[in-house]
Amino acid sequence: DTYVQWTFEDSYSWTPTLQRLNRDGVPQWGEGGVRPNVYGHALSYGMAMVATNDNAVVTCFPAWNGQLEDHSIAMKINADGSYAWGEEGVTLFNGDGGYRTEVMAGNDGGVWALTTDVESTFLCYIEANGTTNPTITISDHNGKDCLYGLMVPGPDNSVFVVYEKDALVYLYDHEKSIHVVGYTKDGTQITPDTCLMAPQTFHRSHIHYVVPDGLGGGYVYIWHGGMGGINTYVFHFDANGISTISDPNGVAVHTPDPDNYYLNAYATVDPISHDLLIAYIQTNAETEWESRIYINRITAEGEKVWGDGKLAASYEDNKCSHVGIDAFEDGSGFSLIFHQGIDM
């Protein structure tokens, strides 16, 4: 079966709504699905969802408690549509955070949940029965914000958090570095806080993405203009949370070119070789209109197997965006999908 989550606008705000579909696409929870009603004012921004290995689903989202305070709420819904942790769910992180949530399934019916506020990232593990473990706070005492956390599964139901240290430089320009650190369910830090990307200065709107490598570590990628024209840079850490790419600036997916940008990347991992397969768009720097889509293969050590990538599509008169790529489970290949604009 498949779980689907969307937002529904009621008389107060946007409310997360969930539905379970069987393999024939038939809704199992009625026409309207299951619509949590936390404090009557559930908010949709930052909502996340994950299926658990005990045949249920967990949704996690910020909710207003009626006093202008945001809390992160997690709800577990069983296959029959009933609430495993009660209709109000569980409040996470001691009431901290609440601006954005992430959730990742554990191997025992529980989930990892993560949120952030304007300065710090908060993390905790929720057991299958709804018991919350101690909140882990990732913060910096040197005037930098620790934001945009993303999770990757680690060994023995541990987790890696990949986050950015962020400091305002001027207006919209920020100095950023990317870090990774590992924790167990009880809040014990099990790996050093490793800097994957050395500090770079660029617009705050550019944030990183993470994909598991299938071996207990993960690949990280981000596009930014901190070293000239906008390019996409790749990093990797192993199952011990250690960077395996020697260049602290990462590996550029394409040779830097002042006439073009290489951005809007999306990546997956080859399940056999565990290389990163990354698709990205080349746009003309002057007009940002001409679009070409490339795919590159990058190893955990930073080798660009396909050099400057393989050209997958070219649209010189129109613009394309929203690239997606996914590898076949047997390692025989991958699929590519993208959006093409139409010149009216």
CSV table of C-alpha atoms in Angstrom, one decimal:
chain,number,residue,atom,x,y,z
A,1,ASP,CA,0.0,0.0,0.0
A,2,THR,CA,0.9,3.7,-0.3
A,3,TYR,CA,0.5,6.7,2.0
A,4,VAL,CA,-0.2,10.1,0.6
A,5,GLN,CA,-0.1,13.4,2.5
A,6,TRP,CA,-1.4,16.8,1.4
A,7,THR,CA,-2.7,20.0,3.0
A,8,PHE,CA,-6.4,21.0,3.4
A,9,GLU,CA,-7.6,24.5,4.0
A,10,ASP,CA,-10.2,24.7,6.7
A,11,SER,CA,-11.6,27.8,8.3
A,12,TYR,CA,-8.5,28.5,10.3
A,13,SER,CA,-5.4,27.4,8.4
A,14,TRP,CA,-3.8,24.7,6.3
A,15,THR,CA,-4.1,21.3,7.9
A,16,PRO,CA,-2.1,18.1,7.0
A,17,THR,CA,-4.3,15.4,5.6
A,18,LEU,CA,-3.4,11.7,5.0
A,19,GLN,CA,-4.7,8.9,2.9
A,20,ARG,CA,-3.8,5.2,2.5
A,21,LEU,CA,-4.2,3.7,-1.0
A,22,ASN,CA,-4.1,-0.1,-1.6
A,23,ARG,CA,-2.2,-1.5,-4.6
A,24,ASP,CA,-5.2,-0.8,-6.9
A,25,GLY,CA,-5.3,2.9,-5.9
A,26,VAL,CA,-8.4,2.6,-3.8
A,27,PRO,CA,-8.6,4.9,-0.8
A,28,GLN,CA,-8.8,3.0,2.5
A,29,TRP,CA,-9.6,5.9,4.9
A,30,GLY,CA,-12.8,7.3,3.4
A,31,GLU,CA,-13.2,10.0,0.8
A,32,GLY,CA,-11.5,12.8,2.9
A,33,GLY,CA,-8.7,10.7,4.5
A,34,VAL,CA,-7.5,11.3,8.1
A,35,ARG,CA,-7.2,15.0,9.0
A,36,PRO,CA,-5.5,15.7,12.4
A,37,ASN,CA,-6.9,18.6,14.3
A,38,VAL,CA,-4.3,19.7,16.8
A,39,TYR,CA,-5.5,22.7,18.8
A,40,GLY,CA,-7.8,23.4,15.8
A,41,HIS,CA,-5.0,25.4,14.2
A,42,ALA,CA,-2.5,23.0,12.5
A,43,LEU,CA,0.0,24.6,10.2
A,44,SER,CA,1.2,23.0,7.0
A,45,TYR,CA,4.7,24.6,6.5
A,46,GLY,CA,7.5,22.1,7.0
A,47,MET,CA,5.3,19.1,7.3
A,48,ALA,CA,6.9,15.7,6.7
A,49,MET,CA,5.8,12.1,6.6
A,50,VAL,CA,7.3,8.6,6.6
A,51,ALA,CA,6.0,5.0,6.6
A,52,THR,CA,7.3,2.9,9.5
A,53,ASN,CA,8.3,-0.7,9.3
A,54,ASP,CA,5.3,-1.8,11.5
A,55,ASN,CA,2.8,-0.9,8.8
A,56,ALA,CA,1.9,2.6,10.0
A,57,VAL,CA,2.7,6.1,9.0
A,58,VAL,CA,4.1,9.1,11.0
A,59,THR,CA,3.3,12.7,10.1
A,60,CYS,CA,5.3,15.5,11.7
A,61,PHE,CA,4.4,19.2,11.5
A,62,PRO,CA,4.3,22.5,13.4
A,63,ALA,CA,1.1,23.5,15.1
A,64,TRP,CA,-0.1,26.6,16.8
A,65,ASN,CA,-1.3,26.2,20.4
A,66,GLY,CA,-3.5,29.3,20.4
A,67,GLN,CA,-0.8,31.5,22.1
A,68,LEU,CA,1.3,32.4,19.1
A,69,GLU,CA,3.8,29.6,19.9
A,70,ASP,CA,4.8,26.9,17.4
A,71,HIS,CA,5.3,23.4,18.6
A,72,SER,CA,6.3,20.4,16.5
A,73,ILE,CA,3.7,17.6,16.6
A,74,ALA,CA,4.2,14.0,15.6
A,75,MET,CA,1.3,11.6,15.0
A,76,LYS,CA,1.4,7.9,14.2
A,77,ILE,CA,-1.6,6.5,12.3
A,78,ASN,CA,-2.2,2.8,12.1
A,79,ALA,CA,-3.1,0.9,8.9
A,80,ASP,CA,-6.8,1.0,9.9
A,81,GLY,CA,-6.7,4.9,10.3
A,82,SER,CA,-6.6,4.9,14.1
A,83,TYR,CA,-4.2,7.1,16.1
A,84,ALA,CA,-1.5,5.0,17.6
A,85,TRP,CA,-0.3,7.9,19.8
A,86,GLY,CA,-3.7,9.5,20.5
A,87,GLU,CA,-5.6,12.1,18.5
A,88,GLU,CA,-3.3,14.9,19.7
A,89,GLY,CA,-0.1,13.1,19.0
A,90,VAL,CA,3.1,13.9,20.9
A,91,THR,CA,4.7,17.3,21.3
A,92,LEU,CA,8.4,17.2,20.5
A,93,PHE,CA,11.7,18.9,21.4
A,94,ASN,CA,10.3,20.3,24.7
A,95,GLY,CA,8.4,22.9,22.7
A,96,ASP,CA,11.5,24.3,20.9
A,97,GLY,CA,11.8,24.7,17.2
A,98,GLY,CA,8.7,24.4,15.1
A,99,TYR,CA,9.6,26.2,11.8
A,100,ARG,CA,10.4,23.2,9.7
A,101,THR,CA,10.3,19.4,10.4
A,102,GLU,CA,12.0,16.3,9.0
A,103,VAL,CA,11.2,12.7,9.9
A,104,MET,CA,13.0,9.4,9.1
A,105,ALA,CA,11.9,5.9,9.9
A,106,GLY,CA,13.9,3.8,12.3
A,107,ASN,CA,14.3,0.0,12.2
A,108,ASP,CA,12.0,-0.8,15.1
A,109,GLY,CA,8.7,1.0,14.3
A,110,GLY,CA,10.0,4.3,15.7
A,111,VAL,CA,11.1,7.5,13.9
A,112,TRP,CA,13.7,10.2,14.1
A,113,ALA,CA,12.3,13.7,14.1
A,114,LEU,CA,14.1,17.0,13.5
A,115,THR,CA,13.2,20.6,13.5
A,116,THR,CA,14.9,24.0,13.6
A,117,ASP,CA,14.3,27.5,14.8
A,118,VAL,CA,16.2,30.7,13.8
A,119,GLU,CA,19.4,29.6,15.6
A,120,SER,CA,19.5,25.8,16.4
A,121,THR,CA,18.6,22.4,15.2
A,122,PHE,CA,16.7,20.0,17.5
A,123,LEU,CA,16.6,16.2,17.1
A,124,CYS,CA,15.0,13.3,19.0
A,125,TYR,CA,13.9,9.7,18.5
A,126,ILE,CA,10.3,8.6,19.1
A,127,GLU,CA,9.8,5.0,20.0
A,128,ALA,CA,7.1,2.9,18.4
A,129,ASN,CA,4.9,3.3,21.4
A,130,GLY,CA,5.2,7.1,21.3
A,131,THR,CA,7.8,7.5,24.0
A,132,THR,CA,10.1,10.4,23.2
A,133,ASN,CA,13.8,10.1,23.9
A,134,PRO,CA,15.9,13.1,25.1
A,135,THR,CA,16.1,16.1,22.8
A,136,ILE,CA,19.4,16.7,21.1
A,137,THR,CA,20.3,20.3,20.5
A,138,ILE,CA,22.8,21.3,17.8
A,139,SER,CA,24.0,24.8,18.4
A,140,ASP,CA,27.1,27.0,18.1
A,141,HIS,CA,28.4,29.4,20.7
A,142,ASN,CA,30.4,31.6,18.3
A,143,GLY,CA,27.6,33.6,16.8
A,144,LYS,CA,26.6,31.2,14.0
A,145,ASP,CA,23.2,29.6,13.4
A,146,CYS,CA,23.0,25.8,13.0
A,147,LEU,CA,20.2,25.3,10.4
A,148,TYR,CA,18.7,23.3,7.5
A,149,GLY,CA,19.4,19.9,9.2
A,150,LEU,CA,18.8,16.8,7.1
A,151,MET,CA,19.0,13.2,8.3
A,152,VAL,CA,20.7,10.1,6.9
A,153,PRO,CA,20.4,6.7,8.6
A,154,GLY,CA,23.5,5.5,10.4
A,155,PRO,CA,24.5,2.1,11.7
A,156,ASP,CA,22.4,0.3,14.4
A,157,ASN,CA,19.5,2.7,14.2
A,158,SER,CA,21.7,5.8,14.7
A,159,VAL,CA,21.4,8.9,12.7
A,160,PHE,CA,23.7,11.4,10.9
A,161,VAL,CA,22.6,15.0,10.8
A,162,VAL,CA,23.9,17.2,8.0
A,163,TYR,CA,23.5,20.9,8.8
A,164,GLU,CA,24.8,24.3,7.9
A,165,LYS,CA,26.6,26.8,10.1
A,166,ASP,CA,25.4,30.1,8.9
A,167,ALA,CA,26.5,33.7,9.7
A,168,LEU,CA,25.2,36.9,8.1
A,169,VAL,CA,27.8,38.8,6.1
A,170,TYR,CA,25.8,41.5,4.3
A,171,LEU,CA,22.1,41.7,3.5
A,172,TYR,CA,21.3,38.4,1.8
A,173,ASP,CA,24.9,37.1,1.7
A,174,HIS,CA,25.8,34.5,4.4
A,175,GLU,CA,29.0,32.7,5.2
A,176,LYS,CA,28.1,29.0,5.3
A,177,SER,CA,29.9,25.7,6.1
A,178,ILE,CA,28.4,22.2,6.0
A,179,HIS,CA,28.8,19.8,8.9
A,180,VAL,CA,27.9,16.2,9.7
A,181,VAL,CA,27.5,14.6,13.2
A,182,GLY,CA,26.1,11.2,14.4
A,183,TYR,CA,23.9,10.4,17.4
A,184,THR,CA,22.3,7.3,19.0
A,185,LYS,CA,18.7,7.2,20.2
A,186,ASP,CA,19.6,8.2,23.7
A,187,GLY,CA,21.3,11.4,22.6
A,188,THR,CA,24.9,10.1,22.7
A,189,GLN,CA,27.2,11.7,20.1
A,190,ILE,CA,29.0,8.9,18.3
A,191,THR,CA,31.0,10.7,15.6
A,192,PRO,CA,33.0,14.0,15.6
A,193,ASP,CA,31.3,17.1,14.2
A,194,THR,CA,33.0,17.0,10.8
A,195,CYS,CA,33.2,20.0,8.4
A,196,LEU,CA,32.4,18.7,4.9
A,197,MET,CA,32.4,22.1,3.1
A,198,ALA,CA,34.8,24.8,4.2
A,199,PRO,CA,33.2,28.3,4.8
A,200,GLN,CA,31.9,29.9,1.6
A,201,THR,CA,30.0,33.2,1.1
A,202,PHE,CA,26.9,33.2,-1.0
A,203,HIS,CA,23.1,33.8,-0.9
A,204,ARG,CA,21.3,32.2,2.1
A,205,SER,CA,18.7,30.8,-0.3
A,206,HIS,CA,21.1,28.1,-1.6
A,207,ILE,CA,20.9,25.1,0.8
A,208,HIS,CA,22.3,21.6,0.7
A,209,TYR,CA,20.7,18.2,-0.1
A,210,VAL,CA,21.6,14.8,1.2
A,211,VAL,CA,21.2,11.2,-0.2
A,212,PRO,CA,22.3,8.0,1.6
A,213,ASP,CA,25.0,6.0,-0.1
A,214,GLY,CA,23.7,2.6,0.9
A,215,LEU,CA,26.8,1.8,3.0
A,216,GLY,CA,26.0,3.8,6.1
A,217,GLY,CA,27.2,7.2,4.9
A,218,GLY,CA,25.9,9.8,2.5
A,219,TYR,CA,26.5,12.2,-0.3
A,220,VAL,CA,25.9,15.9,0.1
A,221,TYR,CA,25.5,18.4,-2.7
A,222,ILE,CA,24.8,22.1,-3.0
A,223,TRP,CA,24.9,24.7,-5.8
A,224,HIS,CA,26.2,28.2,-5.0
A,225,GLY,CA,28.2,31.0,-6.5
A,226,GLY,CA,30.8,31.4,-3.7
A,227,MET,CA,33.7,30.5,-6.0
A,228,GLY,CA,32.6,32.5,-9.1
A,229,GLY,CA,29.9,31.3,-11.4
A,230,ILE,CA,27.2,29.1,-9.9
A,231,ASN,CA,28.2,25.5,-9.9
A,232,THR,CA,27.1,22.3,-8.0
A,233,TYR,CA,29.5,20.8,-5.5
A,234,VAL,CA,29.5,17.2,-4.1
A,235,PHE,CA,30.8,16.0,-0.7
A,236,HIS,CA,30.7,12.5,0.9
A,237,PHE,CA,31.0,11.1,4.4
A,238,ASP,CA,31.5,7.4,5.4
A,239,ALA,CA,29.8,5.3,8.1
A,240,ASN,CA,32.1,6.9,10.7
A,241,GLY,CA,31.0,10.4,9.7
A,242,ILE,CA,34.4,11.1,8.1
A,243,SER,CA,34.8,13.1,4.9
A,244,THR,CA,36.2,11.0,2.0
A,245,ILE,CA,36.8,13.8,-0.4
A,246,SER,CA,40.0,15.7,0.2
A,247,ASP,CA,39.0,19.0,-1.3
A,248,PRO,CA,37.2,21.0,1.4
A,249,ASN,CA,35.4,22.9,-1.4
A,250,GLY,CA,33.9,19.7,-2.8
A,251,VAL,CA,34.0,18.3,-6.3
A,252,ALA,CA,32.4,20.5,-9.0
A,253,VAL,CA,30.0,18.4,-11.2
A,254,HIS,CA,31.2,20.4,-14.2
A,255,THR,CA,34.3,22.3,-15.1
A,256,PRO,CA,33.7,25.9,-14.0
A,257,ASP,CA,32.6,28.1,-16.9
A,258,PRO,CA,32.0,31.9,-16.5
A,259,ASP,CA,29.5,31.8,-19.4
A,260,ASN,CA,27.2,29.2,-17.8
A,261,TYR,CA,25.6,28.1,-14.5
A,262,TYR,CA,25.4,24.5,-13.4
A,263,LEU,CA,22.5,24.2,-10.9
A,264,ASN,CA,19.1,22.8,-9.9
A,265,ALA,CA,20.7,19.4,-9.3
A,266,TYR,CA,19.0,16.3,-8.1
A,267,ALA,CA,20.8,13.0,-7.2
A,268,THR,CA,20.4,9.3,-6.4
A,269,VAL,CA,22.8,6.5,-5.7
A,270,ASP,CA,23.7,3.5,-7.8
A,271,PRO,CA,22.7,0.5,-5.6
A,272,ILE,CA,25.5,-1.6,-6.9
A,273,SER,CA,28.5,0.7,-7.2
A,274,HIS,CA,27.2,3.1,-4.6
A,275,ASP,CA,28.4,6.0,-6.8
A,276,LEU,CA,26.4,9.2,-6.9
A,277,LEU,CA,24.3,9.8,-10.0
A,278,ILE,CA,23.6,13.5,-10.3
A,279,ALA,CA,21.5,15.4,-12.8
A,280,TYR,CA,21.9,19.1,-13.2
A,281,ILE,CA,21.0,22.0,-15.6
A,282,GLN,CA,23.4,24.1,-17.5
A,283,THR,CA,21.9,27.6,-18.1
A,284,ASN,CA,23.4,30.6,-20.0
A,285,ALA,CA,24.8,33.0,-17.4
A,286,GLU,CA,23.9,36.1,-19.4
A,287,THR,CA,20.2,35.3,-20.1
A,288,GLU,CA,19.6,32.3,-17.8
A,289,TRP,CA,17.5,30.9,-20.6
A,290,GLU,CA,19.3,28.2,-22.7
A,291,SER,CA,19.0,24.9,-20.9
A,292,ARG,CA,20.9,21.7,-21.2
A,293,ILE,CA,20.6,18.7,-18.8
A,294,TYR,CA,23.7,16.7,-17.9
A,295,ILE,CA,24.2,13.6,-15.8
A,296,ASN,CA,27.4,12.8,-14.0
A,297,ARG,CA,28.7,9.8,-12.0
A,298,ILE,CA,30.8,10.7,-8.9
A,299,THR,CA,32.5,8.2,-6.6
A,300,ALA,CA,32.9,8.5,-2.8
A,301,GLU,CA,36.5,9.6,-3.3
A,302,GLY,CA,35.4,12.4,-5.6
A,303,GLU,CA,36.3,10.9,-9.0
A,304,LYS,CA,34.1,12.2,-11.8
A,305,VAL,CA,33.7,9.0,-13.8
A,306,TRP,CA,32.0,10.8,-16.7
A,307,GLY,CA,34.3,13.8,-16.8
A,308,ASP,CA,32.0,16.8,-17.4
A,309,GLY,CA,29.0,14.6,-17.6
A,310,LYS,CA,26.8,13.1,-20.3
A,311,LEU,CA,24.4,15.5,-22.2
A,312,ALA,CA,20.9,14.1,-21.7
A,313,ALA,CA,18.8,16.9,-23.2
A,314,SER,CA,19.2,20.3,-24.8
A,315,TYR,CA,16.6,23.0,-25.2
A,316,GLU,CA,18.2,26.2,-26.6
A,317,ASP,CA,14.9,28.0,-27.2
A,318,ASN,CA,13.1,27.0,-23.9
A,319,LYS,CA,14.0,26.6,-20.3
A,320,CYS,CA,13.8,23.3,-18.4
A,321,SER,CA,13.8,22.8,-14.6
A,322,HIS,CA,12.8,20.5,-11.8
A,323,VAL,CA,15.2,17.6,-12.7
A,324,GLY,CA,14.6,14.2,-11.1
A,325,ILE,CA,16.7,11.0,-11.3
A,326,ASP,CA,16.3,7.6,-9.9
A,327,ALA,CA,18.4,4.4,-10.2
A,328,PHE,CA,16.9,1.0,-11.0
A,329,GLU,CA,17.1,-1.4,-8.1
A,330,ASP,CA,19.2,-4.0,-10.1
A,331,GLY,CA,21.8,-1.3,-11.0
A,332,SER,CA,21.1,-1.7,-14.7
A,333,GLY,CA,20.4,2.0,-15.3
A,334,PHE,CA,18.4,5.0,-14.2
A,335,SER,CA,15.5,7.1,-15.2
A,336,LEU,CA,15.4,10.9,-15.7
A,337,ILE,CA,12.5,13.3,-15.6
A,338,PHE,CA,12.4,17.0,-16.0
A,339,HIS,CA,10.0,19.9,-16.7
A,340,GLN,CA,10.3,21.8,-20.0
A,341,GLY,CA,8.9,25.3,-20.3
A,342,ILE,CA,7.1,26.4,-23.4
A,343,ASP,CA,7.9,29.7,-25.1
A,344,MET,CA,4.5,31.4,-25.6
